[in-house]
CSV table of C-alpha atoms in Angstrom, one decimal:
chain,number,residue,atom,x,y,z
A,1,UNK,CA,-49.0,37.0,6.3
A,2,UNK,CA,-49.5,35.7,9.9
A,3,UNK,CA,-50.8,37.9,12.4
A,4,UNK,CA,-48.9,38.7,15.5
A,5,UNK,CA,-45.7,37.7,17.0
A,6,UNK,CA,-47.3,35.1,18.8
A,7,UNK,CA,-48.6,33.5,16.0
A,8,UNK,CA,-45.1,33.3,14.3
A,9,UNK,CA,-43.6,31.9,17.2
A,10,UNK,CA,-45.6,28.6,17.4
A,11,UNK,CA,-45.1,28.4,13.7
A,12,UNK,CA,-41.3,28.2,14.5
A,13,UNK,CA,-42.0,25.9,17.5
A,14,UNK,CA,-44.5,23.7,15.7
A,15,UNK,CA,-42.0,23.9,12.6
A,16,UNK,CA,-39.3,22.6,14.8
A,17,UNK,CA,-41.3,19.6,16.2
A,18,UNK,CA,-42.9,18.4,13.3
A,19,UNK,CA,-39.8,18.3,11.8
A,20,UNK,CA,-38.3,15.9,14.4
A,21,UNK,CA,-41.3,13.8,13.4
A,22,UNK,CA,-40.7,14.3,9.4
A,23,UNK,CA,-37.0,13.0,10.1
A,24,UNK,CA,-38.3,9.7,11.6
A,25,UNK,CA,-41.1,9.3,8.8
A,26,UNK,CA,-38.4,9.1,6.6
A,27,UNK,CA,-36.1,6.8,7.9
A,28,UNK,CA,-38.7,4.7,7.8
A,29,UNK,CA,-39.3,5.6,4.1
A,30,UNK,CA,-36.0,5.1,3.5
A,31,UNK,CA,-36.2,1.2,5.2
A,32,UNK,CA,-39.0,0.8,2.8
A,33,UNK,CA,-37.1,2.2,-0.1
A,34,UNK,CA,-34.4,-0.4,0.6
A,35,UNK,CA,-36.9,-3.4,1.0
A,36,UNK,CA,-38.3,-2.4,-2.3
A,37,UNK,CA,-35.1,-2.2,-4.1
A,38,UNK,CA,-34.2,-5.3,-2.8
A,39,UNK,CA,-37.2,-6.7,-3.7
A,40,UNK,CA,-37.8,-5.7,-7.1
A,41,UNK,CA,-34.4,-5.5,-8.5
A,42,UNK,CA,-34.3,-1.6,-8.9
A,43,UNK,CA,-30.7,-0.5,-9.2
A,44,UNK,CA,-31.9,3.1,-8.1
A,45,UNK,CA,-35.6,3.9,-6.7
A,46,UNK,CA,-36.8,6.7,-5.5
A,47,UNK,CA,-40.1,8.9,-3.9
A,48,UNK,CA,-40.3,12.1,-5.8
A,49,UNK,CA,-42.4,15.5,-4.5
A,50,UNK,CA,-44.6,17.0,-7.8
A,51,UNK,CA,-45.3,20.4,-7.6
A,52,UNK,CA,-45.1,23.6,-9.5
A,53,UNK,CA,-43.8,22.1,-12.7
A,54,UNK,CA,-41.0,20.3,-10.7
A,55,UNK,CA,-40.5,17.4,-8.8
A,56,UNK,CA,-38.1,17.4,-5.9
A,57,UNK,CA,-36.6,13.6,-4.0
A,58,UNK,CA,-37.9,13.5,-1.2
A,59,UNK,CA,-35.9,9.8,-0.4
A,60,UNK,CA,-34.1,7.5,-2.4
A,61,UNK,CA,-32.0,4.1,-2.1
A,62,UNK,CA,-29.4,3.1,-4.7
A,63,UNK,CA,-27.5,-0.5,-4.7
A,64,UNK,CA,-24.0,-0.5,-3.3
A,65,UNK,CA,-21.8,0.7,-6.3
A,66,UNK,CA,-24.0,2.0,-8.3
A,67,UNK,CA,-23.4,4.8,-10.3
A,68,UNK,CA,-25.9,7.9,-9.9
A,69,UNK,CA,-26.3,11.4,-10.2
A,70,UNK,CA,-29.5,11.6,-7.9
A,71,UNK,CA,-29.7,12.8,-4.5
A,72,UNK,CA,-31.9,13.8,-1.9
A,73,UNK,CA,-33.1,17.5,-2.4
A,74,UNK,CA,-32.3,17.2,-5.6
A,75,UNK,CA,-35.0,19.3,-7.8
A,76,UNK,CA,-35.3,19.6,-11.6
A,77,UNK,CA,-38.6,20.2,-14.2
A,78,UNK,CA,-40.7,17.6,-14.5
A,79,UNK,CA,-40.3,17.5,-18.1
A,80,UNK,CA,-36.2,16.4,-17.8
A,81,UNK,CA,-37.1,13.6,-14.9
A,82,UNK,CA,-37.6,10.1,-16.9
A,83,UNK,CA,-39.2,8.7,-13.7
A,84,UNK,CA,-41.7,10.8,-13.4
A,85,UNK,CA,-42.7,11.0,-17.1
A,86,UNK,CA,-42.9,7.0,-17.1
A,87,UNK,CA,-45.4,7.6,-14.1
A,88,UNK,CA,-48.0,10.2,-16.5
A,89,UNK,CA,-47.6,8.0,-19.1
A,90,UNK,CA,-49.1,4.9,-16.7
A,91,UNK,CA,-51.4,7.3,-15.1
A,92,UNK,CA,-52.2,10.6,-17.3
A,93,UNK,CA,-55.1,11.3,-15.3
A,94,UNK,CA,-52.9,11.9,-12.4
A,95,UNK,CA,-50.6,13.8,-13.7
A,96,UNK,CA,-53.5,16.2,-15.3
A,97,UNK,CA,-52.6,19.8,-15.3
A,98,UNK,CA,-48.9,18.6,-14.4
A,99,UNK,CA,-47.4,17.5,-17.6
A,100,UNK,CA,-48.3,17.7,-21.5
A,101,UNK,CA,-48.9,14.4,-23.2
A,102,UNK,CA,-46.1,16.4,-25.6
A,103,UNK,CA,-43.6,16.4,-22.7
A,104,UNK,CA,-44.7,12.5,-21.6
A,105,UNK,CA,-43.9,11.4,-25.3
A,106,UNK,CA,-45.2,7.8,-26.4
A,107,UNK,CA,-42.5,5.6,-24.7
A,108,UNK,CA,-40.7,5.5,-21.3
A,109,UNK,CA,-37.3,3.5,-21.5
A,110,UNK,CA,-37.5,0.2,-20.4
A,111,UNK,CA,-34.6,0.7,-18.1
A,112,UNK,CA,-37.1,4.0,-16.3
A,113,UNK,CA,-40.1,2.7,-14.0
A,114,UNK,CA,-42.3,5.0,-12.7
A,115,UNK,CA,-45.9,4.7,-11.1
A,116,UNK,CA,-48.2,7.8,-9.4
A,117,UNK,CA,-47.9,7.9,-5.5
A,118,UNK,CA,-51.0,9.5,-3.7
A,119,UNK,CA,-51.7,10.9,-0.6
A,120,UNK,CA,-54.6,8.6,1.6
A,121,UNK,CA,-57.0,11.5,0.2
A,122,UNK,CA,-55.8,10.8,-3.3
A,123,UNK,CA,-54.4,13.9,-3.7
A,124,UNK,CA,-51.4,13.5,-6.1
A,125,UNK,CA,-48.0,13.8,-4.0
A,126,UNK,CA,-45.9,11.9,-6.9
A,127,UNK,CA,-43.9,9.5,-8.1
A,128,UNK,CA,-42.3,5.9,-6.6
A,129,UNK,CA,-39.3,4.6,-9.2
A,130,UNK,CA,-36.4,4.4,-10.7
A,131,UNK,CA,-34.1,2.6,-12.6
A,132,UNK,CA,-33.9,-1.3,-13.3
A,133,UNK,CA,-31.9,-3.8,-15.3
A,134,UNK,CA,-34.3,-6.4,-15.7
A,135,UNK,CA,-38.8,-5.7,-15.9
A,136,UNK,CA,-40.2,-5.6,-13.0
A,137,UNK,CA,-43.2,-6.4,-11.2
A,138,UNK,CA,-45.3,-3.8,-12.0
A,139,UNK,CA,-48.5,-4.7,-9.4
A,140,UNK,CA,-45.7,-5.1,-6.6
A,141,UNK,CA,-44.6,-1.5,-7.2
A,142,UNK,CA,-48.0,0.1,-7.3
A,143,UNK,CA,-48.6,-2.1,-4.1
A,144,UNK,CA,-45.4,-0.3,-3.0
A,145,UNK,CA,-46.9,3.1,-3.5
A,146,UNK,CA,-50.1,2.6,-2.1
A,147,UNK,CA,-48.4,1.5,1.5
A,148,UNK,CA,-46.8,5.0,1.5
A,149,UNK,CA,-50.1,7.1,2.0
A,150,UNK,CA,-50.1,7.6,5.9
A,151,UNK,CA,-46.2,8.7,5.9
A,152,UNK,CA,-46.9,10.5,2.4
A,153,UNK,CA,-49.6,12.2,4.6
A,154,UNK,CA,-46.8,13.3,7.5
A,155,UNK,CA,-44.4,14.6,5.1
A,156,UNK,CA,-47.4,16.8,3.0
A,157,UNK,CA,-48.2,18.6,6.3
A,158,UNK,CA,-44.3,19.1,7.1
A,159,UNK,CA,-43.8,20.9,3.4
A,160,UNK,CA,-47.1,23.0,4.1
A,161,UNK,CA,-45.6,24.1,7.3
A,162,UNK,CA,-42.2,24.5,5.9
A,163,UNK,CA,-43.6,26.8,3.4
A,164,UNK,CA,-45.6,29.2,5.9
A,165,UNK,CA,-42.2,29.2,7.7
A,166,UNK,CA,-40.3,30.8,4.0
A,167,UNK,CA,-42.7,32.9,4.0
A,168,UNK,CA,-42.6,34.1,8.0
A,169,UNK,CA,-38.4,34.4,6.9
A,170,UNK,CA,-39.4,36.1,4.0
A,171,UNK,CA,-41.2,39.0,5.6
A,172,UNK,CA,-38.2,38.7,8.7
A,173,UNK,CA,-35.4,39.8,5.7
A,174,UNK,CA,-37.6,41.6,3.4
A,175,UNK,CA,-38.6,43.8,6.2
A,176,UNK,CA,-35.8,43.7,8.2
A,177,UNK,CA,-37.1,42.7,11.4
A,178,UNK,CA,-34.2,42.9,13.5
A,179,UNK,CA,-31.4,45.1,14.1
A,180,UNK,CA,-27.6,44.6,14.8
A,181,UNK,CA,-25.7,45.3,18.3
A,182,UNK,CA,-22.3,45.2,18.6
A,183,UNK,CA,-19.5,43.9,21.6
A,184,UNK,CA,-16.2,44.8,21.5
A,185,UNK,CA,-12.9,42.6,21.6
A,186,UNK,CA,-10.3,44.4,23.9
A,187,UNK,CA,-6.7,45.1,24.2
A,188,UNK,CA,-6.1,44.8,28.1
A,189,UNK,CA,-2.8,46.0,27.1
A,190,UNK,CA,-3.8,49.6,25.7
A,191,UNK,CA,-7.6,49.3,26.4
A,192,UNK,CA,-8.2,49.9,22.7
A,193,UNK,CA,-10.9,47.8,21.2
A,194,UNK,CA,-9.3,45.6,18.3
A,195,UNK,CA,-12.8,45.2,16.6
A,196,UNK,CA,-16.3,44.3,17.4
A,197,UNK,CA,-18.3,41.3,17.1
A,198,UNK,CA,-21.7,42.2,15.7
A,199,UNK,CA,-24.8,40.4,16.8
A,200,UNK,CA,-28.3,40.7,15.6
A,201,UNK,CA,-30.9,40.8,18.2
A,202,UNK,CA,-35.2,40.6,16.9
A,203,UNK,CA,-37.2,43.7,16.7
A,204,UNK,CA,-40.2,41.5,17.9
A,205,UNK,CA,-42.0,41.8,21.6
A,206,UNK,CA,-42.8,37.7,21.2
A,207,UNK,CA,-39.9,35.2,22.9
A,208,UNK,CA,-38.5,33.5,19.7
A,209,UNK,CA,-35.3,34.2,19.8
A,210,UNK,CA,-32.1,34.0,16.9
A,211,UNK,CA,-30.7,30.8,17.5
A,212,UNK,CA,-35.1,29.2,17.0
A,213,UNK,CA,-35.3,31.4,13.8
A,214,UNK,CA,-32.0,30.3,12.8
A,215,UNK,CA,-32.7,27.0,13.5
A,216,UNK,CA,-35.9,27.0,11.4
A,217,UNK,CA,-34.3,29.2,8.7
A,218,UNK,CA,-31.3,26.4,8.2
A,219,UNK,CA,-34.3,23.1,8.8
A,220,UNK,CA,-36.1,24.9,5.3
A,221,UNK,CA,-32.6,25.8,3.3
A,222,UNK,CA,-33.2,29.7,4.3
A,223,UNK,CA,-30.1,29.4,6.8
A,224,UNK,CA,-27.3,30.7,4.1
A,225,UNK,CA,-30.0,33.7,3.4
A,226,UNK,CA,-30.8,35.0,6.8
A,227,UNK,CA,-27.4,34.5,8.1
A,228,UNK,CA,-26.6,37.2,5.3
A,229,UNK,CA,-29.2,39.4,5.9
A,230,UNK,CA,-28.4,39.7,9.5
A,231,UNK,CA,-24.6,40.0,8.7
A,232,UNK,CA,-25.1,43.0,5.9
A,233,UNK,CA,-27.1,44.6,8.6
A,234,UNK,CA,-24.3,44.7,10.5
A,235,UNK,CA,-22.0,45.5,7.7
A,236,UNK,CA,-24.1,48.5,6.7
A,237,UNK,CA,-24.5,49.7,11.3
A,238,UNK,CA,-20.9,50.1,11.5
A,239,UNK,CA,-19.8,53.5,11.7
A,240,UNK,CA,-19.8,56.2,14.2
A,241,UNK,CA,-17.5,54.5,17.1
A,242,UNK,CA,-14.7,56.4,16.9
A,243,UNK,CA,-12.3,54.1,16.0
A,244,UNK,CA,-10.5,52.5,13.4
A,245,UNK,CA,-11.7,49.0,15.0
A,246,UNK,CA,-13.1,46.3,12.5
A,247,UNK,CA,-16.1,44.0,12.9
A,248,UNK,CA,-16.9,40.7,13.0
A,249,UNK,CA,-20.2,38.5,11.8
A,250,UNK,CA,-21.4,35.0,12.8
A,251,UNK,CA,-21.7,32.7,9.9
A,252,UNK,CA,-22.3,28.6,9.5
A,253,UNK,CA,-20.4,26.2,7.6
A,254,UNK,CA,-23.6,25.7,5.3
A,255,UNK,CA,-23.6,29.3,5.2
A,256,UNK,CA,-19.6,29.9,3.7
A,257,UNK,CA,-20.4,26.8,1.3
A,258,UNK,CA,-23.7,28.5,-0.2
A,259,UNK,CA,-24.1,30.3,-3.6
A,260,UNK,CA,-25.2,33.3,-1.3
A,261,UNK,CA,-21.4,33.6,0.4
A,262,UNK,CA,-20.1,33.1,-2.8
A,263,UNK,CA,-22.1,36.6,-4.0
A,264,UNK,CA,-21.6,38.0,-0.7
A,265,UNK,CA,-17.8,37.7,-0.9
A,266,UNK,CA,-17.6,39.8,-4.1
A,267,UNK,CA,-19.6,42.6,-2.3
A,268,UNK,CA,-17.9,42.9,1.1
A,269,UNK,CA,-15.3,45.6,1.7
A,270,UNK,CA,-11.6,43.6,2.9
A,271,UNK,CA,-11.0,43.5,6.7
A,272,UNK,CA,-14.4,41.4,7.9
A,273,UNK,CA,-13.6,39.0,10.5
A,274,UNK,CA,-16.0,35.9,9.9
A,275,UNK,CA,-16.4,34.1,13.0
A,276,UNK,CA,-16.6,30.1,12.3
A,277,UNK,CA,-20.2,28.9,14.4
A,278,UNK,CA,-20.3,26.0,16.3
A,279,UNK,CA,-23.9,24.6,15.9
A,280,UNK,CA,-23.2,21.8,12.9
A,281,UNK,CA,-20.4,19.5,12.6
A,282,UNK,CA,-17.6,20.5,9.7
A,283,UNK,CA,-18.6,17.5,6.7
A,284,UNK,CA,-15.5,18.7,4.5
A,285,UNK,CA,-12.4,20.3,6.1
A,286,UNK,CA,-10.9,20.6,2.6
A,287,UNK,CA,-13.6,21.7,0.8
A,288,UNK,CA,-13.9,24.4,3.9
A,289,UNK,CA,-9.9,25.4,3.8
A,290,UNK,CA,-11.4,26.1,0.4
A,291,UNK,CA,-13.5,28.7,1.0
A,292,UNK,CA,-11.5,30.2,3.6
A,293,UNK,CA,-8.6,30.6,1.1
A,294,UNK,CA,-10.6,32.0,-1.1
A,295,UNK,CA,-12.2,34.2,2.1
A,296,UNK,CA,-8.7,35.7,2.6
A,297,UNK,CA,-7.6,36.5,-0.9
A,298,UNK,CA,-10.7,38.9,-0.5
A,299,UNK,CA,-9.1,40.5,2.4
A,300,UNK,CA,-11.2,38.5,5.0
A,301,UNK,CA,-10.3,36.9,8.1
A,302,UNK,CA,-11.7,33.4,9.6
A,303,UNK,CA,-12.3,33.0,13.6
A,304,UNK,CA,-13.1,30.2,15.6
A,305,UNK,CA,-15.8,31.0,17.6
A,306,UNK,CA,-17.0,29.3,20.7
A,307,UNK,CA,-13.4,27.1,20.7
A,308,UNK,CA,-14.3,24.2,23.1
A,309,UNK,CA,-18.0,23.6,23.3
A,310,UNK,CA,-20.3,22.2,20.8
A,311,UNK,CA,-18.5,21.0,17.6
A,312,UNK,CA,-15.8,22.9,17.4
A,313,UNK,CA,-12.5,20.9,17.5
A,314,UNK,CA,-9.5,20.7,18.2
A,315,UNK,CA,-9.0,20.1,14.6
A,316,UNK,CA,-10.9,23.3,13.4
A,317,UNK,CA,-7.6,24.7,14.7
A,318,UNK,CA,-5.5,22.6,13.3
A,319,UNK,CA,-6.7,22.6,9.8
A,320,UNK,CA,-8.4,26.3,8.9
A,321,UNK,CA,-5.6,28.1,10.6
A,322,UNK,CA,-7.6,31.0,11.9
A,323,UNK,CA,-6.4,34.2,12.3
A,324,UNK,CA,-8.4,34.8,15.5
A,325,UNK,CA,-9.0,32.1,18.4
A,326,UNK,CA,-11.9,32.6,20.6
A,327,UNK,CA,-12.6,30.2,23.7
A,328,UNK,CA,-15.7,29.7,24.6
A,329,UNK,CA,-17.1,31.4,27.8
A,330,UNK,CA,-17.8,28.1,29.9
A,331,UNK,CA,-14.4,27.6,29.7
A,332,UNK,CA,-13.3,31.2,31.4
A,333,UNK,CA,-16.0,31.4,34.5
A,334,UNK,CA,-13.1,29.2,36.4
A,335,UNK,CA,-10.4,30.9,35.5
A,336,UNK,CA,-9.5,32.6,38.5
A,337,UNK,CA,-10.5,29.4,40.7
A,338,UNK,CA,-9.1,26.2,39.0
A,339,UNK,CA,-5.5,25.4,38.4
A,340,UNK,CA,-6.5,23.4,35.6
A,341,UNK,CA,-8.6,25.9,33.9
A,342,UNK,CA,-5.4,28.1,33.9
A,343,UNK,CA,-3.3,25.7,32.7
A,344,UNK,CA,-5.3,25.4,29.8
A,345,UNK,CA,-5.1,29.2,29.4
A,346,UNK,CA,-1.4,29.6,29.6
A,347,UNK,CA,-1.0,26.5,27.2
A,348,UNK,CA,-3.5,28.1,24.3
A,349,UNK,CA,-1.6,31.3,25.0
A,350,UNK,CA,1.6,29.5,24.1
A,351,UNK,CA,0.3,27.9,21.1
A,352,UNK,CA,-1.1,31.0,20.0
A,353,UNK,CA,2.4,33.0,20.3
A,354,UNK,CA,4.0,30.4,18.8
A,355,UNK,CA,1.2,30.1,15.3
A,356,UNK,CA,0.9,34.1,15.1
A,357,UNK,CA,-2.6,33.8,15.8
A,358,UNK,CA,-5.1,36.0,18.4
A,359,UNK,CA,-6.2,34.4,21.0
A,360,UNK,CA,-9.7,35.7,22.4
A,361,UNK,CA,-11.4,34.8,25.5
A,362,UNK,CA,-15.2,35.0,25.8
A,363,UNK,CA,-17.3,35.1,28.6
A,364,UNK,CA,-15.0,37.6,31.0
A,365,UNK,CA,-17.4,39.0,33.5
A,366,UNK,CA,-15.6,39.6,36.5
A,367,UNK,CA,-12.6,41.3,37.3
A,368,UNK,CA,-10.9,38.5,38.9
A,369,UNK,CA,-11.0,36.7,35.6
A,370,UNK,CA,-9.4,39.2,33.9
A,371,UNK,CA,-6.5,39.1,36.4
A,372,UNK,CA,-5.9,35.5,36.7
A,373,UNK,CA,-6.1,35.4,32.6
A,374,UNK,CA,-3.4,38.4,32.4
A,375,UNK,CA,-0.9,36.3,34.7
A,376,UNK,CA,-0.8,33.9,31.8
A,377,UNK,CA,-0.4,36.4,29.1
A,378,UNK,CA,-3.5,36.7,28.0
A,379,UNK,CA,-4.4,40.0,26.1
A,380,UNK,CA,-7.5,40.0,23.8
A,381,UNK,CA,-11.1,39.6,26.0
A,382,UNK,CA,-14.5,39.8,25.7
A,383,UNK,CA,-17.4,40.1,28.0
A,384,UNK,CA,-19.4,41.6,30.1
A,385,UNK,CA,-16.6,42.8,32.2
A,386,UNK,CA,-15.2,45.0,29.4
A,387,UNK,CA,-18.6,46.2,27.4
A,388,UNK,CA,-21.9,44.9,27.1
A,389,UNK,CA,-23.8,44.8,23.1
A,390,UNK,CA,-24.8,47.6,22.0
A,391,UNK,CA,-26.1,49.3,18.7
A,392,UNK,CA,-23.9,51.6,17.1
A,393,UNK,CA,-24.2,55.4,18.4
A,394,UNK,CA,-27.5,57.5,17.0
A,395,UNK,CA,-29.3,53.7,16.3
A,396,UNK,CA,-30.2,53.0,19.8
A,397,UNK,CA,-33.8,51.5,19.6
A,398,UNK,CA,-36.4,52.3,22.1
């Protein structure tokens, strides 16, 4: 466990820039990859991570057109990856501890290559190979490997840190070190608050804040988990306002596509609002109308959130249909001051009335904002102006 917040804060920080570093070490892996595919007539080759009884790819480069199954990230058991068994049964010494002669069997297939790939400590970190049509050179491939030690090095240190980091999210869910606050959408019609968007703010006295653990959390495949955490948090805060009013919770695209949504959706009571982030670009609109079909036969409803700044697009609107519409808050501080910036408003409005959906603004802080926004029809706000976050009643934190 690390000791004090300050200490898991440059974790995250370190995490983060190491990490920049780690992407550049492998595109340049990748280059070499490609050169050595080229080279040697592999149709796919690839640089494997061994560790606890699996080995994970790490980088990989396949001919144009050829047929393959592997991926980056992928992971399965040692004992079910060809490549890595034709590297112990060239090297057994290597692979001591890691595989059973049993498992390596007497014969690789001549269409699997695989040699051992060391750290420049000689450390095992490995496997370099892959598949190939024709034999190969087998002293050009183990020259191959050997050239990889410095960057081998880089990514070793990455996955050490990236581990300390699981663990510091870990003890973040497992102990629940944050807690939920809560800003409410309002009616400027009737005043009534239509529902609430739940935040999650850290119980911590160091200056990390959500979006760096978030961003760590997604950079080591934990995004999907503490998204989740922080939204059942706010799932299980929400009672004692008063009001029939729903809530709302922040989740990623990565997040909605995960096998963690998928559970989450069979737990959740109907009428969540899950507001769309806009940190990542969308990779598969149809694959994500998908999962927001299936969000609403499970009596959920999808929100844009932050509509206009970062990746959000024009065709997020045009191709998830959201029920709720929210503009991002840059967009309103002019409101009451640019023509143009009301324009804008009024149009959205229109389009809003016209596709039955609601049509939230963010970022309403002053009251002349509020005014200009209601001479365009505008009825659904959010901000400052209208209610700060806040936990639920009886869960204020000192």
């Amino acid at each position: 466990m690390l000791s004090g917040t300050q200490g898991r804060r440059e974790l995250i920080l370190s995490h983060m820039r190491n990490a920049q570093v780690a992407e550049g070490v492998r595109a340049q892996i990748d280059l070499h990859l490609d050169r050595v595919r080229r080279r040697l007539g592999f149709d796919v080759v690839f640089v494997a991570r061994v560790a606890g009884g699996e080995r994970r790819i790490e980088a990989m480069s396949a001919a144009p057109g050829f047929p393959t199954d592997h991926r980056v990230g992928e992971v399965r058991a040692l004992r079910d990856c060809p490549v890595v068994l034709a590297a112990a049964l060239r090297d057994p010494a290597a692979f001591a501890g890691q595989i059973s002669e049993a498992d390596a069997g007497p014969d690789a297939p001549d269409t699997v290559v695989g040699v051992a790939l060391h750290a420049s400590n000689g450390s095992l970190f490995g496997a370099l190979g892959g598949i190939v049509s024709a034999p190969v050179d087998m002293a050009a491939i183990t020259t191959a490997a050997a050239a990889m030690a410095v960057s081998l090095d880089l990514l070793h240190d990455h996955a050490v840190a990236a581990q300390r980091v699981r663990g510091l999210l870990h003890e973040v869910i497992r102990e629940q070190r944050f807690y939920p606050v809560f800003q409410p959408i309002i009616d400027v019609a009737t005043g009534d608050v239509i529902y609430r968007e739940g935040l999650t703010r850290l119980d911590t006295t160091d200056d990390t804040s959500v979006p760096q653990l978030l961003a760590a959390a997604h950079s080591v495949g934990m995004g999907p988990a503490l998204e989740l955490a922080f939204a059942r948090a706010i799932i299980d805060a929400d009672e004692g306002w008063g009001d029939n009013a729903g809530i709302a919770v922040n989740l990623s695209e990565t997040t909605l596509h995960s096998a963690e949504f998928d559970r989450f959706l069979t737990q959740v009571e109907p009428g969540l609002t899950v507001e769309l982030t806009e940190y990542e670009p969308v990779r598969d609109y149809r694959a994500l109308a998908g999962v927001v079909a299936r969000m609403r036969a499970a009596g959920l409803s999808l929100a844009i959130d932050d509509a206009g700044a970062g990746y959000t697009s024009l065709r997020h609107i045009l191709d998830l249909k959201p029920d709720v519409l929210k503009m991002d808050a840059q967009l309103s501080t002019r409101v009451d001051t640019d023509p143009e910036a009301i324009a804008l408003f009024r149009a959205l409005q229109t389009y809003c009335d016209e596709t039955g959906t609601v049509l939230v603004i963010e970022g309403v802080e002053r009251h002349e904002q509020l005014v200009a926004l209601q001479s365009v029809g505008v009825r659904y706000v959010q901000g400052f102006h209208l209610g700060e976050p806040e936990p639920r009643l009886g869960a204020q934190r000192g």
